[in-house]
Short mmCIF file of C-alpha atoms in Angstrom, two decimals:
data_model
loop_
_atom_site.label_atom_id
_atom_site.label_comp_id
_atom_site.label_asym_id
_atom_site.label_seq_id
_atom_site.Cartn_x
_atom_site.Cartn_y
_atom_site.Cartn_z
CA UNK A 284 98.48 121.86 78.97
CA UNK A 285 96.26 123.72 80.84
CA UNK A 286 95.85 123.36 84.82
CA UNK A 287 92.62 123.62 87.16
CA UNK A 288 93.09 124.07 91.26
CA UNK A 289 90.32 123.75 93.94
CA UNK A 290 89.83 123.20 97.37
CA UNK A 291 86.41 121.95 99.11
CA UNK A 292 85.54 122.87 103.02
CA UNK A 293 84.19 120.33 104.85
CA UNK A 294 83.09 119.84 108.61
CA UNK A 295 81.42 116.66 108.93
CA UNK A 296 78.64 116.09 112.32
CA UNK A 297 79.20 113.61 113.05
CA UNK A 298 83.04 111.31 113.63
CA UNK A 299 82.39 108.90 111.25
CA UNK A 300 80.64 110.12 108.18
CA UNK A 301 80.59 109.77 104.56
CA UNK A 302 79.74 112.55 102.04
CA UNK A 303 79.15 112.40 98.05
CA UNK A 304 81.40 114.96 96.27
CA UNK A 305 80.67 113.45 92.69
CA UNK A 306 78.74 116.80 91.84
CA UNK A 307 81.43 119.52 93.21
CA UNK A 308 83.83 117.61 91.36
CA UNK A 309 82.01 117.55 87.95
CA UNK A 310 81.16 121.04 88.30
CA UNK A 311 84.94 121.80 89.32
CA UNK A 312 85.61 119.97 85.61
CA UNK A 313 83.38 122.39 83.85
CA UNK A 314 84.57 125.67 85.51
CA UNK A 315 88.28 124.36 84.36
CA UNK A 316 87.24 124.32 81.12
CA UNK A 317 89.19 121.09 80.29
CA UNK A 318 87.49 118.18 78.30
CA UNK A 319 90.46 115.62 77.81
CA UNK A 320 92.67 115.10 80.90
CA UNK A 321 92.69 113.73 84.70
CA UNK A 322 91.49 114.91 87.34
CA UNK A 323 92.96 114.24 90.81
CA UNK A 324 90.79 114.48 94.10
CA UNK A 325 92.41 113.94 97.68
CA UNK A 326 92.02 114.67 101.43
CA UNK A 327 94.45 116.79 102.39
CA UNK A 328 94.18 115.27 106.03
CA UNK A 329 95.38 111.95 107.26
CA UNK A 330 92.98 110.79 108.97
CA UNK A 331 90.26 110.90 106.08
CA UNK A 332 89.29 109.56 102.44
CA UNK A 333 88.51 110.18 99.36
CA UNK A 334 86.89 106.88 97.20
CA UNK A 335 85.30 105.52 94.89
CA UNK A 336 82.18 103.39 95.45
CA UNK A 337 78.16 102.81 95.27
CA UNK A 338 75.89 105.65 96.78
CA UNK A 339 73.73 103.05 98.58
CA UNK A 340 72.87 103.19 102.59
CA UNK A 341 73.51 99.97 103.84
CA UNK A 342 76.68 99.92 102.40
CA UNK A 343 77.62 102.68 104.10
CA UNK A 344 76.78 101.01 107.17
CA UNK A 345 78.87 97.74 106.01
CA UNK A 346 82.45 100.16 105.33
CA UNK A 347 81.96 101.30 109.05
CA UNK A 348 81.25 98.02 110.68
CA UNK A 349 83.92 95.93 108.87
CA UNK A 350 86.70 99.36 109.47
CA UNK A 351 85.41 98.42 113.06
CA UNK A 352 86.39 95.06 112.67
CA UNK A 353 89.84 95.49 110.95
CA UNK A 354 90.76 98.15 113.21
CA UNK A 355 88.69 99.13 116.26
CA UNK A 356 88.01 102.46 117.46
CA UNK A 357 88.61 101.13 121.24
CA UNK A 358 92.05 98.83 120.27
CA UNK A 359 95.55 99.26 122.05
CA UNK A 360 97.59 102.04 119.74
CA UNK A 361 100.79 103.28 120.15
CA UNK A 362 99.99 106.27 118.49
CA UNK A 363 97.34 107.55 121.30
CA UNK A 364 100.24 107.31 123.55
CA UNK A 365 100.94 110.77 122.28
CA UNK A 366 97.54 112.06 123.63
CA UNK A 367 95.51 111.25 120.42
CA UNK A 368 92.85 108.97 120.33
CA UNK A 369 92.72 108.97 116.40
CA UNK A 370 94.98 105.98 115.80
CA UNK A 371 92.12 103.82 114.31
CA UNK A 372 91.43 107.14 112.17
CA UNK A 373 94.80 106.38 110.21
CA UNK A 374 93.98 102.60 109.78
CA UNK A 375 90.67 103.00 108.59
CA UNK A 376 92.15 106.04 106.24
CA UNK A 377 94.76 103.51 104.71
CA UNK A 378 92.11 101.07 104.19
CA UNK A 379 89.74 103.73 102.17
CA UNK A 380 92.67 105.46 100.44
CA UNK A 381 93.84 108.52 100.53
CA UNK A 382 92.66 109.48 96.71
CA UNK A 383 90.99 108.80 93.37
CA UNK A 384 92.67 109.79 89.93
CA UNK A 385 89.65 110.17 87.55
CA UNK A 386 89.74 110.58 83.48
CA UNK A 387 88.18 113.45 82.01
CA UNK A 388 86.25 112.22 78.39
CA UNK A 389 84.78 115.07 76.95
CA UNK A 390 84.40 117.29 79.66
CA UNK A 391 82.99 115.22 82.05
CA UNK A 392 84.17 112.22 84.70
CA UNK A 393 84.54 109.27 82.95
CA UNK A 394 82.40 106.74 85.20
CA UNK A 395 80.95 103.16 85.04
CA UNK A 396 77.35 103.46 86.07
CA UNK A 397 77.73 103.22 89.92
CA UNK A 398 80.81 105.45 90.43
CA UNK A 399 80.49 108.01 92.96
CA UNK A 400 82.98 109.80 94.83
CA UNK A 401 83.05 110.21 98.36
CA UNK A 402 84.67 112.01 101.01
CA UNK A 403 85.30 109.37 103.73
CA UNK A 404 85.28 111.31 107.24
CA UNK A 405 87.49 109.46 110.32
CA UNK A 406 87.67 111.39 112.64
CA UNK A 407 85.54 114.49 112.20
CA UNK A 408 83.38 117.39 113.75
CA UNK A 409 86.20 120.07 112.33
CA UNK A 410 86.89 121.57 109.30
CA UNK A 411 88.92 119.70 106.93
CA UNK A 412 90.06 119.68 103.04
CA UNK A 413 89.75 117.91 100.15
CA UNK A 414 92.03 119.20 96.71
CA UNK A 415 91.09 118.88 92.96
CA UNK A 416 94.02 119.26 90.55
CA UNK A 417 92.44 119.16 86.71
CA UNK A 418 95.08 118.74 83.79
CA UNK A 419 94.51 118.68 80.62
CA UNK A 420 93.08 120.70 77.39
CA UNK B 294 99.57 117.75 75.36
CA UNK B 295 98.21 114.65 73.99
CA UNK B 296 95.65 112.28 75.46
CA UNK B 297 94.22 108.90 74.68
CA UNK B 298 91.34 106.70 75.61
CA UNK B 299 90.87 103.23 75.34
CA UNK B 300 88.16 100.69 76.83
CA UNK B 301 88.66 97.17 77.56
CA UNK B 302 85.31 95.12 77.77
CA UNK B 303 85.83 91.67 80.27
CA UNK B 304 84.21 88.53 81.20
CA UNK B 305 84.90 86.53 83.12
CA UNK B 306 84.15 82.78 83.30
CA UNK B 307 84.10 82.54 87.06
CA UNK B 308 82.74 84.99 89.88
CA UNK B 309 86.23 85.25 91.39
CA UNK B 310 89.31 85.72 89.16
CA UNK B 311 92.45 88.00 88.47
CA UNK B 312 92.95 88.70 84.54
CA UNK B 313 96.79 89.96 83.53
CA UNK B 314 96.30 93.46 81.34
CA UNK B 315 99.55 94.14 81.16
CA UNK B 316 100.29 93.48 77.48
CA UNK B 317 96.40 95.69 76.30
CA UNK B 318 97.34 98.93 78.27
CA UNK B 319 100.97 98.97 77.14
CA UNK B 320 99.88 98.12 73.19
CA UNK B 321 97.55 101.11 74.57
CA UNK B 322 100.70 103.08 74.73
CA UNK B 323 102.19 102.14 71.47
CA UNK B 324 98.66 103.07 69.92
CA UNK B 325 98.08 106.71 71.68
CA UNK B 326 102.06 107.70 70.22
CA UNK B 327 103.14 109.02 73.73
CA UNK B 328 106.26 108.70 74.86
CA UNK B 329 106.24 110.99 78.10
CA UNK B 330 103.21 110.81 80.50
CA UNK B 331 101.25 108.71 82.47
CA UNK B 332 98.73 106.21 81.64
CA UNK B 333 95.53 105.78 84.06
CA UNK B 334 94.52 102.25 84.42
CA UNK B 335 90.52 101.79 86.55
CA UNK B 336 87.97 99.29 86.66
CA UNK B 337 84.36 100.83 85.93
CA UNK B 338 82.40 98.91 88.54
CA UNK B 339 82.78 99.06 91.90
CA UNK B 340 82.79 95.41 92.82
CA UNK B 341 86.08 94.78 90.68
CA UNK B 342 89.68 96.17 91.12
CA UNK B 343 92.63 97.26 88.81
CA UNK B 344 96.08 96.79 90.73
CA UNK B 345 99.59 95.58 90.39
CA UNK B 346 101.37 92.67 91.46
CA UNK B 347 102.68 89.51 91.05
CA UNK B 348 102.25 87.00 88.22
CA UNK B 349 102.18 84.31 90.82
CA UNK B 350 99.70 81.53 91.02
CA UNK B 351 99.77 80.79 94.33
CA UNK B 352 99.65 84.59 95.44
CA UNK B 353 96.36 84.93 93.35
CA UNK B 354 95.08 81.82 95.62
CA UNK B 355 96.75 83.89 98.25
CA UNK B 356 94.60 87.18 98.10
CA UNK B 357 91.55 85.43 97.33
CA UNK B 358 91.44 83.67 100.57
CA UNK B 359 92.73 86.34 102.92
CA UNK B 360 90.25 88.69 101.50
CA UNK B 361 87.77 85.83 102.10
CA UNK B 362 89.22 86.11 106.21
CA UNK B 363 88.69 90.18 106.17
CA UNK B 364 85.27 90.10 104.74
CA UNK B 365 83.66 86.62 104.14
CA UNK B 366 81.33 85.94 101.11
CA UNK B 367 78.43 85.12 103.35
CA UNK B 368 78.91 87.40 106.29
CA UNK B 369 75.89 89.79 107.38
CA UNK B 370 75.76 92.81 105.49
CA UNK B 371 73.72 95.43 105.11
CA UNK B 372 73.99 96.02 101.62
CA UNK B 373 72.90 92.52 101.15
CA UNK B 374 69.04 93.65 102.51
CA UNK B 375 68.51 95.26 99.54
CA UNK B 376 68.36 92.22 97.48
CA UNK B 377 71.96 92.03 96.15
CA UNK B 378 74.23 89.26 97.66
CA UNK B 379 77.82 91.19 96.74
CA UNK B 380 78.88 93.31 99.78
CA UNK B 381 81.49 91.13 100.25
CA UNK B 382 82.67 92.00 96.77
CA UNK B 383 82.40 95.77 97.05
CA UNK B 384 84.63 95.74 100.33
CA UNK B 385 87.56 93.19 98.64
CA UNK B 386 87.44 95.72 96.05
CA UNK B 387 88.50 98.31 98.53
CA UNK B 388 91.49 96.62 99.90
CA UNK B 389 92.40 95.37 96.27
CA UNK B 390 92.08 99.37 94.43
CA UNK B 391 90.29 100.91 92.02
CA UNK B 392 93.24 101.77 89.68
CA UNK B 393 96.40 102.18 89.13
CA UNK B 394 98.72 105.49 88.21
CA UNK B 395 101.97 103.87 85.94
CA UNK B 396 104.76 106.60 84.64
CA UNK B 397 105.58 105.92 80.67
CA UNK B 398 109.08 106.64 79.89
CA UNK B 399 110.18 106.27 76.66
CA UNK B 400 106.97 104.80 75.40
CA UNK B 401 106.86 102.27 77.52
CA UNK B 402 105.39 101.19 81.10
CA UNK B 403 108.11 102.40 83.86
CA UNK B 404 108.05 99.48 85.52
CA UNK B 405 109.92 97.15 88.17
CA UNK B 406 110.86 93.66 86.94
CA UNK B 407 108.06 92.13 88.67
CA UNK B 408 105.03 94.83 88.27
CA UNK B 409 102.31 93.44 86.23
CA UNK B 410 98.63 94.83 85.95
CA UNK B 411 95.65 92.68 86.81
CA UNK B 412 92.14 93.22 86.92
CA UNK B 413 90.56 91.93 89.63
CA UNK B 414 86.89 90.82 89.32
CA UNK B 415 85.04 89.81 92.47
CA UNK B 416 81.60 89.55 91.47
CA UNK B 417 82.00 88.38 87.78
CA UNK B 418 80.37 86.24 84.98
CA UNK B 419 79.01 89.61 83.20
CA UNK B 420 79.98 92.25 81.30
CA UNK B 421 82.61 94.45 82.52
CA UNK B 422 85.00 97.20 81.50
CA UNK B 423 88.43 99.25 82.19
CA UNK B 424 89.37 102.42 81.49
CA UNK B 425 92.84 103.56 79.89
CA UNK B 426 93.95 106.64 79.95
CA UNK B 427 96.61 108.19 78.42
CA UNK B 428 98.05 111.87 79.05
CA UNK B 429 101.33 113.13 77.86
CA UNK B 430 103.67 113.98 74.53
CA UNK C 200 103.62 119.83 78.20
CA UNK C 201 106.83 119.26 80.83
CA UNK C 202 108.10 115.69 81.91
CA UNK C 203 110.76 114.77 84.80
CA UNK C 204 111.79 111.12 85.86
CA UNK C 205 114.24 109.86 88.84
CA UNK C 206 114.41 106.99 90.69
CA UNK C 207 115.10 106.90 94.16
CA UNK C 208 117.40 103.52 95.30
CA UNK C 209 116.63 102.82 98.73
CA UNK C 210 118.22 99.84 100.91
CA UNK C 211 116.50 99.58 104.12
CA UNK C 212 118.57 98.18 107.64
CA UNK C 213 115.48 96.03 108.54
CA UNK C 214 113.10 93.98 107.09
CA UNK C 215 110.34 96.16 107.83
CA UNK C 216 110.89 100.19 107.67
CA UNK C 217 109.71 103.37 106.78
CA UNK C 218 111.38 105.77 105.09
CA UNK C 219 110.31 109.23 105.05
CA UNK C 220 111.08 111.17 101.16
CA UNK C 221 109.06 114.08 101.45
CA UNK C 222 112.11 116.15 100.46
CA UNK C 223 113.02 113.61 97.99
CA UNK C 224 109.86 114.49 95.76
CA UNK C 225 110.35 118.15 96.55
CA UNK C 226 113.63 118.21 95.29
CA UNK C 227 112.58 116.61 92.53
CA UNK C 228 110.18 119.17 91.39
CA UNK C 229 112.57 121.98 92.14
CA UNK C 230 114.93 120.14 89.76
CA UNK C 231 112.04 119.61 86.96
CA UNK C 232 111.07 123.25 87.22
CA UNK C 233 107.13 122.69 86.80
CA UNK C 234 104.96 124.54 89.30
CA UNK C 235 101.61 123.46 87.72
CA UNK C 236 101.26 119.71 87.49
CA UNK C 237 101.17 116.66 88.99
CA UNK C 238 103.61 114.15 90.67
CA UNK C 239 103.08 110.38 90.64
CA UNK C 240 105.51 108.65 93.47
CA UNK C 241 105.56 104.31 93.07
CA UNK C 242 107.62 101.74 94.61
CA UNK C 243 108.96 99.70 91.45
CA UNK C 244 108.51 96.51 93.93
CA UNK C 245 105.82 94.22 94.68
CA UNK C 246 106.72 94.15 98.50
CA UNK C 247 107.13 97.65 99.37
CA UNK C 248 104.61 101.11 98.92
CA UNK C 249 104.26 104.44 98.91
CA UNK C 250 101.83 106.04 100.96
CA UNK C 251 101.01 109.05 102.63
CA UNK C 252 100.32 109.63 106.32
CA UNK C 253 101.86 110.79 109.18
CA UNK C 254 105.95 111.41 110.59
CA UNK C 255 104.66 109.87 114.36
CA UNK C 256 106.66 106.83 115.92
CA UNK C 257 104.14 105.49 117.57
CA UNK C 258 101.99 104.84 114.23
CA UNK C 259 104.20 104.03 112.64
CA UNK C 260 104.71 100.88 115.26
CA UNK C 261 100.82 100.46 115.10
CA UNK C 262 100.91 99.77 110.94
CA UNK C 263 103.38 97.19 111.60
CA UNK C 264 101.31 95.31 114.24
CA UNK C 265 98.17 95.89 112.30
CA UNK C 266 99.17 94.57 109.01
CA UNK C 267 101.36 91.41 111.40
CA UNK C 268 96.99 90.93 112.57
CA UNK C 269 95.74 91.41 109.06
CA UNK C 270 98.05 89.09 107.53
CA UNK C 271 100.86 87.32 109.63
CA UNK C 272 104.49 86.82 108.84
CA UNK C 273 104.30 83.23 109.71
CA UNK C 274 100.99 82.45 108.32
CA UNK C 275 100.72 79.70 105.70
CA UNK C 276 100.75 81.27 102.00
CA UNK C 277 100.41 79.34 98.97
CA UNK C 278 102.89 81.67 97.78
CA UNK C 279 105.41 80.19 100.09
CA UNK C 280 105.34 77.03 98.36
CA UNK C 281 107.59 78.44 95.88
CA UNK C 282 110.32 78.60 97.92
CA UNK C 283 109.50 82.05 98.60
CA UNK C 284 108.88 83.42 102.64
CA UNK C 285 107.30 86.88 101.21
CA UNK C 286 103.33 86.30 100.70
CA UNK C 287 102.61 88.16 103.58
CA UNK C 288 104.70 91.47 102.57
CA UNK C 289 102.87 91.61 98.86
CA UNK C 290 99.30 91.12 101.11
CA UNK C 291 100.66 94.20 103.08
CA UNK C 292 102.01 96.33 100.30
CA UNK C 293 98.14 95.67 99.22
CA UNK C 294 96.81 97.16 102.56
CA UNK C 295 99.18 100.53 102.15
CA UNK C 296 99.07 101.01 98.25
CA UNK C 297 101.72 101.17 95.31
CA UNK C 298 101.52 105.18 94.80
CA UNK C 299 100.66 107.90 95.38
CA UNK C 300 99.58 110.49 93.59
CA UNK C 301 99.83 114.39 94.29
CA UNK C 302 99.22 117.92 93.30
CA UNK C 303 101.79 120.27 92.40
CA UNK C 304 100.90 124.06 92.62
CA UNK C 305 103.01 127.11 92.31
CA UNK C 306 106.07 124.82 92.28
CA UNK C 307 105.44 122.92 95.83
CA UNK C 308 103.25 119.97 96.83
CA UNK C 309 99.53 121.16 97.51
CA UNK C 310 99.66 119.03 100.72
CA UNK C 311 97.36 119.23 104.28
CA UNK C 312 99.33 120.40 107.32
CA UNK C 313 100.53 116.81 108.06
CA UNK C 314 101.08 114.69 105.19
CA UNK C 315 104.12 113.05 104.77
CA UNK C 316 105.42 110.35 101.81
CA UNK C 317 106.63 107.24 103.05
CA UNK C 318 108.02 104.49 101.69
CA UNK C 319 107.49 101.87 103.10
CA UNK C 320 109.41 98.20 103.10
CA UNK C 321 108.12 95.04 103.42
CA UNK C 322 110.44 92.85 102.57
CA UNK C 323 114.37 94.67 102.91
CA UNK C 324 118.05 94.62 103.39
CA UNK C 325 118.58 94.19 99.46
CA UNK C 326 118.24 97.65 96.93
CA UNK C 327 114.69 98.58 96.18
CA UNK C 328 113.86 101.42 93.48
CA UNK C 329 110.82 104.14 93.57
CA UNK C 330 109.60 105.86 90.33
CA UNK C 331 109.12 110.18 90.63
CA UNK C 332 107.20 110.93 87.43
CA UNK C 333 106.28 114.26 87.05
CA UNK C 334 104.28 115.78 84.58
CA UNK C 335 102.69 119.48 84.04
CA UNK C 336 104.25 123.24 83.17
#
């Protein structure tokens, strides 16, 4: 079994944004040199994403009005009691997920036709993390 | 290490429905040899879900309407301006998952006496498919 | 190719809690002795998850009175009708997720500053089991 570590920088401009990291991971695939195994891909914050879903504007548009909705940014938290004003930043994380596990056919993500990954940003405008682990052969 | 990959094609006969997969991905299992590993379980579309739960008839009533409450099938969307009608669909398949991680422990799904796997499809009546993948010895 | 199961048995106080086993899952790679690999962590119960987020009181407060919003205790399930009183814990197991899965490098968990694994109960005060799989070199 061979094993395939990398970490991504990214600072986001604006608080609530989403970014496509489909490419960096593919490319992390290749460098790995692994064709048949998984491929894990996580924030390393709490108050962030990582997803699956369709690269498509509106939609974009739709995940931060209905987060709104389910949690808003403006609600009575317990958690900002503390000084933070992040608590809807956890809610909407739980919501989005923290991660994606991915199989690796033949060295490359194994993806329907609409599958992109994204880095789902919460609470941003600082530098934050996102780890691939590759295993495999 | 060994690895194994199966796809499942699905149909369903009506836009909404939850399909039990529990008996393909662990004759999956029996197939790929491994006794020690994990076994990946995601849909390929992004409007339809892989997760565990309850073989319950009522609870698959259940989800369908409360997901109906957090994001109703004819709310305003934006994703709907381009012509499609299935935002709805792509945010149920959020709260609902992409896929599932399961251990295999002696060649079988480690499971709790009530986990099954479903497939969830939320915008259905066409082709769709799963992926299963296998890593392990 | 390396392998390592245990099962946690956890019975909470309450009906609702979370239970912090970040050491739990470190201990458990100690005791597997694989540096480079993977951990999957999964409630074996269809009322309960394992998430990641963060060791804060007052959030912890807030996910409880979000998910009693989302989907209410007393709310009318068909679920319920089978002499169960549950639906609404397997809606919010849904919300937080069955598993998580994480990175193991040079022996520890490859996590962000804050991340913590909870467990988290939905439905208590009887035993409840979670899976540690572990797989890697």
């Amino acid at each position: 079994m061979r094993s395939y570590t990398r970490y991504l920088t990214l600072e986001t401009k604006k608080k609530h944004e989403f970014v496509n990291i489909t490419a960096e991971v593919q490319e992390a695939i290749w460098s790995s040199g692994i064709s048949e195994g998984i491929v894990l891909v996580n924030t390393m914050h709490i108050t962030s994403s990582v997803f699956i879903n369709d690269e498509e504007k509106g939609l974009k548009k739709d995940f931060i009005e209905w987060l709104e909705k389910l949690a808003p940014v403006d609600g009575k938290y317990n958690h900002n009691l503390t000084g933070e004003n992040n608590a809807y930043s956890h809610l909407w994380r739980t919501v989005m997920g923290r991660e994606v596990t991915c199989a690796i056919t033949k060295g490359k993500l194994d993806f329907g036709p609409w599958e992109q990954i994204f880095y789902g940003e919460f609470d941003g405008q600082r530098k934050k993390r996102v780890l691939i682990k590759i295993i495999g052969e």
